[in-house]
DNA sequence: TCTTATTGGTTGCATATGCAACTATAATAT
DNA sequence: ATATTATAGTTGCATATGCAACCAATAAGA
């Protein structure tokens, strides 16, 4: 059994990350709501679809991109479909599959959400970095994330 | 109206942060579950209470520390109370207030959760930093968080 | 003091999420 | 080909969260 203790710096780094992300995403949700816009999760999938060729992705692949498990993808797509932001079509190459396809209305909503989202990123996140720091930060973050690619 | 564009690096930093934190907290929840332990949110409040003098805090203050709004604090404390991990007492100095007080059972549970939590932090977070980087990282994160201290 | 506004906390109802079971199709094995 | 197993997606039920309304007590104003 190992030491089981974190140094003060280690604690600061970890707790800091948790709280930072919580503050930031709270702020994003807050601003979206204040502007009468849907939650961030909607933006997240609309963006992935918007970027995808043909504006469509299989639910499964979409789930991996936005880090949602399958039942939550199903239901999120339910809601978006109900609002006419995506359509849900049969997958041509796999009889089990479904693809979500972003509609023009969906693309427009994403565009409308972006400025609000953008301003939070700019004001509360990017503004806190000096020029060199951003690169450093990316390096750390990438290392962490690379563990989770598969 | 400004530019509304992020550079590739800015995007990487932001999206990286979001995904990193999502991966890491998913992993924490995962490991806790795998070990038959309650969710992270329980740990978070048990820790704050454990650190507090007398092991107790006003619900309101607790909420600020764990970044939960009041109704969620009420309900989280409901659940912890039901399990005998905290008691909910009247606040001596304010007739409106309530304090949550951690029980011995609560302290023990926190201790039991710690190694599981610790190992995720160690293995998936700290292990990714070279020595100098941690300090850099803290600096960035602190800047971000300092905006939100009221 | 008496009235009004604020604050701390709780609750009902609507929505969102987790879990396990289920259907249908596809991939693998014999 | 047939049987088995795995994968994609959905659904019912239980739990958790958000929102607005609420109660009770303190604080602020006239």
Tab-separated table of C-alpha atoms (C1' of nucleotides) in Angstrom:
chain	number	residue	atom	x	y	z
A	1	UNK	CA	0.000	0.000	0.000
A	2	UNK	CA	1.402	3.348	-1.011
A	3	UNK	CA	1.526	6.675	0.697
A	4	UNK	CA	-2.002	7.899	0.040
A	5	UNK	CA	-1.066	11.516	0.565
A	6	UNK	CA	-1.062	14.411	-1.817
A	7	UNK	CA	1.309	17.318	-1.421
A	8	UNK	CA	-0.324	20.718	-1.034
A	9	UNK	CA	0.540	21.520	-4.635
A	10	UNK	CA	-0.933	18.311	-5.896
A	11	UNK	CA	-4.108	19.022	-4.008
A	12	UNK	CA	-4.235	22.535	-5.349
A	13	UNK	CA	-3.809	21.327	-8.896
A	14	UNK	CA	-6.475	18.682	-8.646
A	15	UNK	CA	-9.065	20.582	-6.670
A	16	UNK	CA	-8.329	23.615	-8.768
A	17	UNK	CA	-9.101	21.739	-11.928
A	18	UNK	CA	-12.352	20.400	-10.571
A	19	UNK	CA	-13.531	23.732	-9.334
A	20	UNK	CA	-12.375	25.626	-12.403
A	21	UNK	CA	-14.283	23.411	-14.707
A	22	UNK	CA	-17.329	23.567	-12.477
A	23	UNK	CA	-17.221	27.359	-12.343
A	24	UNK	CA	-16.726	27.629	-16.065
A	25	UNK	CA	-19.459	25.264	-17.108
A	26	UNK	CA	-21.833	26.780	-14.574
A	27	UNK	CA	-21.090	30.127	-16.143
A	28	UNK	CA	-21.742	28.806	-19.623
A	29	UNK	CA	-25.073	27.267	-18.617
A	30	UNK	CA	-25.952	30.442	-16.831
A	31	UNK	CA	-25.331	32.703	-19.772
A	32	UNK	CA	-27.134	30.404	-22.166
A	33	UNK	CA	-30.137	30.359	-19.886
A	34	UNK	CA	-30.024	34.094	-19.415
A	35	UNK	CA	-30.245	34.437	-23.175
A	36	UNK	CA	-33.134	32.026	-23.479
A	37	UNK	CA	-30.991	29.360	-25.121
A	38	UNK	CA	-30.829	25.606	-24.534
A	39	UNK	CA	-28.157	23.920	-22.435
A	40	UNK	CA	-24.586	23.294	-23.416
A	41	UNK	CA	-25.185	19.614	-24.158
A	42	UNK	CA	-27.320	20.651	-27.093
A	43	UNK	CA	-24.555	22.820	-28.418
A	44	UNK	CA	-22.105	20.008	-28.053
A	45	UNK	CA	-24.024	17.610	-30.281
A	46	UNK	CA	-25.104	20.266	-32.748
A	47	UNK	CA	-21.455	21.206	-33.172
A	48	UNK	CA	-20.343	17.638	-33.778
A	49	UNK	CA	-23.066	17.153	-36.343
A	50	UNK	CA	-22.346	20.483	-37.958
A	51	UNK	CA	-18.695	19.539	-38.377
A	52	UNK	CA	-19.448	16.063	-39.671
A	53	UNK	CA	-19.659	15.357	-43.395
A	54	UNK	CA	-23.329	15.512	-44.453
A	55	UNK	CA	-24.092	16.878	-41.020
A	56	UNK	CA	-24.781	13.404	-39.773
A	57	UNK	CA	-23.320	10.858	-37.424
A	58	UNK	CA	-24.315	7.512	-36.091
A	59	UNK	CA	-25.656	7.773	-32.583
A	60	UNK	CA	-22.938	5.534	-31.339
A	61	UNK	CA	-20.134	7.639	-32.792
A	62	UNK	CA	-21.802	10.793	-31.625
A	63	UNK	CA	-21.922	9.387	-28.131
A	64	UNK	CA	-18.205	8.795	-28.154
A	65	UNK	CA	-17.502	12.322	-29.254
A	66	UNK	CA	-19.639	14.017	-26.671
A	67	UNK	CA	-18.871	11.501	-23.942
A	68	UNK	CA	-22.395	10.356	-23.360
A	69	UNK	CA	-23.545	6.790	-22.932
A	70	UNK	CA	-26.033	5.360	-25.302
A	71	UNK	CA	-29.226	5.900	-23.402
A	72	UNK	CA	-28.423	9.530	-22.881
A	73	UNK	CA	-27.659	9.957	-26.562
A	74	UNK	CA	-30.993	8.398	-27.425
A	75	UNK	CA	-32.798	10.820	-25.199
A	76	UNK	CA	-30.863	13.904	-26.102
A	77	UNK	CA	-31.541	13.183	-29.759
A	78	UNK	CA	-35.198	12.661	-28.839
A	79	UNK	CA	-35.333	16.189	-27.521
A	80	UNK	CA	-33.471	17.727	-30.418
A	81	UNK	CA	-35.662	15.870	-32.867
A	82	UNK	CA	-38.773	17.084	-31.140
A	83	UNK	CA	-37.547	20.627	-31.680
A	84	UNK	CA	-36.762	19.959	-35.312
A	85	UNK	CA	-33.051	20.516	-34.840
A	86	UNK	CA	-32.017	17.073	-36.047
A	87	UNK	CA	-33.654	14.218	-37.887
A	88	UNK	CA	-33.186	10.593	-36.967
A	89	UNK	CA	-32.754	8.321	-39.940
A	90	UNK	CA	-31.989	4.670	-40.527
A	91	UNK	CA	-28.344	3.887	-41.085
A	92	UNK	CA	-27.801	2.730	-44.667
A	93	UNK	CA	-24.970	0.340	-43.901
A	94	UNK	CA	-26.115	-1.199	-40.634
A	95	UNK	CA	-29.639	-2.305	-39.989
A	96	UNK	CA	-29.295	-1.741	-36.289
A	97	UNK	CA	-27.939	1.756	-36.555
A	98	UNK	CA	-29.486	5.177	-36.610
A	99	UNK	CA	-27.956	8.421	-37.731
A	100	UNK	CA	-28.745	11.847	-36.417
A	101	UNK	CA	-28.666	14.543	-39.063
A	102	UNK	CA	-28.610	18.235	-38.280
A	103	UNK	CA	-31.316	20.334	-39.925
A	104	UNK	CA	-30.966	23.912	-41.178
A	105	UNK	CA	-32.819	24.991	-38.074
A	106	UNK	CA	-30.270	23.080	-36.026
A	107	UNK	CA	-27.382	24.806	-37.747
A	108	UNK	CA	-28.979	28.159	-37.132
A	109	UNK	CA	-29.505	27.478	-33.474
A	110	UNK	CA	-25.890	26.506	-33.086
A	111	UNK	CA	-24.851	29.754	-34.681
A	112	UNK	CA	-27.086	31.645	-32.343
A	113	UNK	CA	-25.617	29.915	-29.315
A	114	UNK	CA	-22.018	30.419	-30.298
A	115	UNK	CA	-21.541	34.099	-29.424
A	116	UNK	CA	-22.849	33.522	-25.933
A	117	UNK	CA	-20.641	30.501	-25.440
A	118	UNK	CA	-17.704	32.234	-27.051
A	119	UNK	CA	-17.844	35.209	-24.761
A	120	UNK	CA	-17.615	33.031	-21.674
A	121	UNK	CA	-14.607	31.181	-23.061
A	122	UNK	CA	-12.948	34.442	-23.986
A	123	UNK	CA	-13.695	36.371	-20.858
A	124	UNK	CA	-13.380	33.747	-18.173
A	125	UNK	CA	-10.901	31.317	-19.633
A	126	UNK	CA	-8.627	32.633	-22.343
A	127	UNK	CA	-8.217	36.049	-20.793
A	128	UNK	CA	-6.464	34.417	-17.855
A	129	UNK	CA	-3.521	33.132	-19.851
A	130	UNK	CA	-0.378	34.946	-20.757
A	131	UNK	CA	0.888	34.081	-24.212
A	132	UNK	CA	3.350	31.362	-23.354
A	133	UNK	CA	1.079	29.753	-20.838
A	134	UNK	CA	-1.543	28.570	-23.261
A	135	UNK	CA	0.907	26.231	-24.958
A	136	UNK	CA	2.029	24.837	-21.624
A	137	UNK	CA	-1.521	24.320	-20.577
A	138	UNK	CA	-2.402	22.485	-23.764
A	139	UNK	CA	0.560	20.225	-23.285
A	140	UNK	CA	-0.612	19.161	-19.838
A	141	UNK	CA	-4.208	18.753	-20.862
A	142	UNK	CA	-3.293	16.745	-23.929
A	143	UNK	CA	-1.239	14.371	-21.862
A	144	UNK	CA	-4.154	13.771	-19.603
A	145	UNK	CA	-6.598	13.241	-22.426
A	146	UNK	CA	-4.352	10.979	-24.421
A	147	UNK	CA	-4.801	8.299	-21.780
A	148	UNK	CA	-8.460	8.133	-22.588
A	149	UNK	CA	-8.365	7.870	-26.341
A	150	UNK	CA	-9.793	4.363	-26.307
B	1	UNK	CA	-19.092	42.971	-32.416
B	2	UNK	CA	-15.776	41.212	-32.110
B	3	UNK	CA	-14.159	38.440	-34.041
B	4	UNK	CA	-15.966	35.423	-32.606
B	5	UNK	CA	-13.259	33.035	-33.654
B	6	UNK	CA	-10.917	30.930	-31.615
B	7	UNK	CA	-7.483	29.973	-32.817
B	8	UNK	CA	-6.812	26.249	-33.084
B	9	UNK	CA	-4.763	26.442	-29.898
B	10	UNK	CA	-7.473	28.242	-28.041
B	11	UNK	CA	-9.959	25.626	-29.120
B	12	UNK	CA	-7.637	22.849	-28.088
B	13	UNK	CA	-7.123	24.367	-24.684
B	14	UNK	CA	-10.799	24.891	-24.034
B	15	UNK	CA	-12.142	21.666	-25.430
B	16	UNK	CA	-9.251	19.850	-23.853
B	17	UNK	CA	-10.146	21.178	-20.449
B	18	UNK	CA	-13.779	20.213	-20.816
B	19	UNK	CA	-13.012	16.721	-21.996
B	20	UNK	CA	-10.231	16.155	-19.491
B	21	UNK	CA	-12.408	16.999	-16.600
B	22	UNK	CA	-15.218	14.879	-17.993
B	23	UNK	CA	-12.932	11.903	-18.463
B	24	UNK	CA	-11.434	12.298	-15.034
B	25	UNK	CA	-14.665	12.656	-13.135
B	26	UNK	CA	-16.225	9.822	-15.104
B	27	UNK	CA	-13.268	7.708	-14.059
B	28	UNK	CA	-13.669	8.692	-10.430
B	29	UNK	CA	-17.365	7.861	-10.428
B	30	UNK	CA	-16.623	4.659	-12.196
B	31	UNK	CA	-14.052	3.459	-9.720
B	32	UNK	CA	-16.183	4.438	-6.771
B	33	UNK	CA	-19.093	2.495	-8.197
B	34	UNK	CA	-16.920	-0.472	-8.997
B	35	UNK	CA	-15.924	-0.556	-5.339
B	36	UNK	CA	-19.481	-0.299	-4.106
B	37	UNK	CA	-18.990	3.233	-2.846
B	38	UNK	CA	-21.246	6.281	-3.122
B	39	UNK	CA	-20.744	9.039	-5.696
B	40	UNK	CA	-18.138	11.746	-5.600
B	41	UNK	CA	-20.579	14.395	-4.427
B	42	UNK	CA	-20.844	12.554	-1.135
B	43	UNK	CA	-17.109	12.570	-0.740
B	44	UNK	CA	-16.983	16.244	-1.479
B	45	UNK	CA	-19.317	17.215	1.349
B	46	UNK	CA	-17.928	14.664	3.781
B	47	UNK	CA	-14.488	16.105	3.191
B	48	UNK	CA	-15.589	19.671	3.781
B	49	UNK	CA	-17.297	18.673	6.985
B	50	UNK	CA	-14.354	16.583	8.088
B	51	UNK	CA	-12.028	19.539	7.646
B	52	UNK	CA	-14.346	21.983	9.381
B	53	UNK	CA	-13.969	22.733	13.090
B	54	UNK	CA	-16.415	20.522	15.013
B	55	UNK	CA	-17.070	18.688	11.784
B	56	UNK	CA	-19.960	20.949	11.044
B	57	UNK	CA	-20.955	23.670	8.638
B	58	UNK	CA	-24.031	25.657	7.881
B	59	UNK	CA	-25.796	24.322	4.830
B	60	UNK	CA	-25.376	27.618	3.120
B	61	UNK	CA	-21.621	27.723	3.632
B	62	UNK	CA	-21.310	24.113	2.663
B	63	UNK	CA	-23.130	24.856	-0.544
B	64	UNK	CA	-20.636	27.561	-1.429
B	65	UNK	CA	-17.728	25.238	-0.840
B	66	UNK	CA	-19.018	22.387	-2.928
B	67	UNK	CA	-20.619	24.644	-5.538
B	68	UNK	CA	-24.137	23.401	-5.101
B	69	UNK	CA	-27.229	25.523	-4.926
B	70	UNK	CA	-29.363	25.418	-1.886
B	71	UNK	CA	-31.960	22.889	-2.951
B	72	UNK	CA	-29.332	20.442	-3.965
B	73	UNK	CA	-27.570	20.867	-0.646
B	74	UNK	CA	-30.826	20.218	1.168
B	75	UNK	CA	-31.329	17.012	-0.728
B	76	UNK	CA	-27.794	15.766	-0.605
B	77	UNK	CA	-27.809	16.261	3.137
B	78	UNK	CA	-31.150	14.434	3.238
B	79	UNK	CA	-29.496	11.399	1.684
B	80	UNK	CA	-26.415	11.543	3.873
B	81	UNK	CA	-28.573	11.948	6.946
B	82	UNK	CA	-30.677	8.968	5.963
B	83	UNK	CA	-27.496	6.905	5.885
B	84	UNK	CA	-26.372	8.204	9.251
B	85	UNK	CA	-23.342	9.947	7.794
B	86	UNK	CA	-24.284	13.398	8.992
B	87	UNK	CA	-26.748	14.893	11.423
B	88	UNK	CA	-28.778	17.993	10.715
B	89	UNK	CA	-29.026	20.315	13.664
B	90	UNK	CA	-30.451	23.736	14.351
B	91	UNK	CA	-27.989	26.565	14.038
B	92	UNK	CA	-27.346	28.122	17.445
B	93	UNK	CA	-26.799	31.662	16.215
B	94	UNK	CA	-29.413	31.942	13.488
B	95	UNK	CA	-32.951	30.687	13.894
B	96	UNK	CA	-33.286	30.102	10.176
B	97	UNK	CA	-30.129	28.138	9.778
B	98	UNK	CA	-29.238	24.489	9.907
B	99	UNK	CA	-25.862	22.898	10.322
B	100	UNK	CA	-24.759	19.577	8.966
B	101	UNK	CA	-22.438	17.680	11.255
B	102	UNK	CA	-20.407	14.697	10.179
B	103	UNK	CA	-20.807	11.548	12.259
B	104	UNK	CA	-18.095	8.995	13.076
B	105	UNK	CA	-19.672	6.764	10.468
B	106	UNK	CA	-19.392	9.630	8.021
B	107	UNK	CA	-15.712	10.092	8.786
B	108	UNK	CA	-15.107	6.422	8.327
B	109	UNK	CA	-16.841	6.343	4.998
B	110	UNK	CA	-14.759	9.239	3.775
B	111	UNK	CA	-11.633	7.384	4.759
B	112	UNK	CA	-12.823	4.348	2.925
B	113	UNK	CA	-13.482	6.334	-0.213
B	114	UNK	CA	-10.187	8.150	-0.210
B	115	UNK	CA	-7.863	5.413	-1.508
B	116	UNK	CA	-10.103	4.804	-4.490
B	117	UNK	CA	-10.330	8.468	-5.256
B	118	UNK	CA	-6.647	8.961	-4.603
B	119	UNK	CA	-5.572	6.310	-7.024
B	120	UNK	CA	-7.474	7.925	-9.866
B	121	UNK	CA	-5.927	11.301	-9.131
B	122	UNK	CA	-2.506	9.766	-8.956
B	123	UNK	CA	-2.715	7.494	-11.927
B	124	UNK	CA	-4.705	9.553	-14.384
B	125	UNK	CA	-3.883	13.085	-13.400
B	126	UNK	CA	-0.677	13.610	-11.464
B	127	UNK	CA	1.262	10.993	-13.352
B	128	UNK	CA	0.903	13.075	-16.492
B	129	UNK	CA	2.901	16.026	-15.204
B	130	UNK	CA	6.598	16.525	-15.270
B	131	UNK	CA	7.918	18.262	-12.178
B	132	UNK	CA	7.976	21.825	-13.427
B	133	UNK	CA	4.648	21.540	-15.135
B	134	UNK	CA	2.579	21.152	-12.027
B	135	UNK	CA	3.479	24.622	-10.831
B	136	UNK	CA	2.671	26.112	-14.200
B	137	UNK	CA	-0.616	24.336	-14.261
B	138	UNK	CA	-1.563	25.557	-10.812
B	139	UNK	CA	-0.768	29.083	-11.831
B	140	UNK	CA	-3.172	28.930	-14.764
B	141	UNK	CA	-5.897	27.238	-12.839
B	142	UNK	CA	-5.609	29.637	-9.939
B	143	UNK	CA	-5.964	32.594	-12.234
B	144	UNK	CA	-9.132	31.143	-13.633
B	145	UNK	CA	-10.589	30.374	-10.253
B	146	UNK	CA	-9.686	33.702	-8.708
B	147	UNK	CA	-12.286	35.346	-10.926
B	148	UNK	CA	-14.983	33.413	-9.209
B	149	UNK	CA	-14.101	34.009	-5.589
B	150	UNK	CA	-17.163	36.242	-5.272
C	1	DT	C1'	-42.146	49.923	16.658
C	2	DC	C1'	-44.245	48.267	12.742
C	3	DT	C1'	-43.669	47.361	8.028
C	4	DT	C1'	-41.042	45.612	4.300
C	5	DA	C1'	-37.353	43.293	2.170
C	6	DT	C1'	-33.726	39.570	2.468
C	7	DT	C1'	-31.938	35.385	3.588
C	8	DG	C1'	-31.714	30.259	4.834
C	9	DG	C1'	-33.800	26.418	3.985
C	10	DT	C1'	-37.506	23.160	2.232
C	11	DT	C1'	-40.971	21.222	-1.058
C	12	DG	C1'	-43.971	20.038	-5.495
C	13	DC	C1'	-43.677	19.428	-9.894
C	14	DA	C1'	-41.247	18.919	-14.295
C	15	DT	C1'	-37.223	17.353	-16.532
C	16	DA	C1'	-32.877	14.736	-16.848
C	17	DT	C1'	-29.915	10.792	-15.723
C	18	DG	C1'	-28.513	5.976	-14.274
C	19	DC	C1'	-29.375	1.134	-14.489
C	20	DA	C1'	-30.983	-3.115	-16.125
C	21	DA	C1'	-33.791	-5.379	-19.231
C	22	DC	C1'	-35.286	-5.685	-23.844
C	23	DT	C1'	-35.588	-5.868	-29.317
C	24	DA	C1'	-33.444	-6.266	-33.508
C	25	DT	C1'	-29.616	-6.806	-36.399
C	26	DA	C1'	-24.885	-8.201	-37.257
C	27	DA	C1'	-20.672	-10.975	-36.450
C	28	DT	C1'	-18.580	-15.298	-34.966
C	29	DA	C1'	-18.291	-20.209	-34.245
C	30	DT	C1'	-19.419	-24.963	-35.026
D	1	DA	C1'	-26.822	-23.225	-42.291
D	2	DT	C1'	-27.651	-22.964	-37.250
D	3	DA	C1'	-26.623	-21.614	-32.941
D	4	DT	C1'	-24.170	-18.338	-30.093
D	5	DT	C1'	-22.506	-14.084	-28.921
D	6	DA	C1'	-21.908	-9.210	-29.441
D	7	DT	C1'	-23.477	-4.601	-30.830
D	8	DA	C1'	-26.827	-0.515	-31.669
D	9	DG	C1'	-30.376	1.498	-29.938
D	10	DT	C1'	-34.687	1.971	-26.998
D	11	DT	C1'	-37.596	1.776	-22.796
D	12	DG	C1'	-39.464	1.334	-17.678
D	13	DC	C1'	-38.487	2.388	-13.460
D	14	DA	C1'	-35.813	4.608	-9.768
D	15	DT	C1'	-33.109	8.408	-8.497
D	16	DA	C1'	-31.213	13.096	-9.057
D	17	DT	C1'	-31.545	17.919	-10.581
D	18	DG	C1'	-33.685	22.480	-11.939
D	19	DC	C1'	-37.199	25.883	-11.132
D	20	DA	C1'	-40.511	28.459	-8.783
D	21	DA	C1'	-43.198	28.897	-4.911
D	22	DC	C1'	-43.186	28.663	-0.220
D	23	DC	C1'	-42.301	29.235	5.213
D	24	DA	C1'	-39.860	31.063	8.928
D	25	DA	C1'	-36.639	34.125	10.842
D	26	DT	C1'	-33.442	37.925	10.542
D	27	DA	C1'	-32.195	42.549	8.831
D	28	DA	C1'	-33.287	47.095	7.102
D	29	DG	C1'	-36.342	51.225	6.651
D	30	DA	C1'	-40.148	54.352	7.925
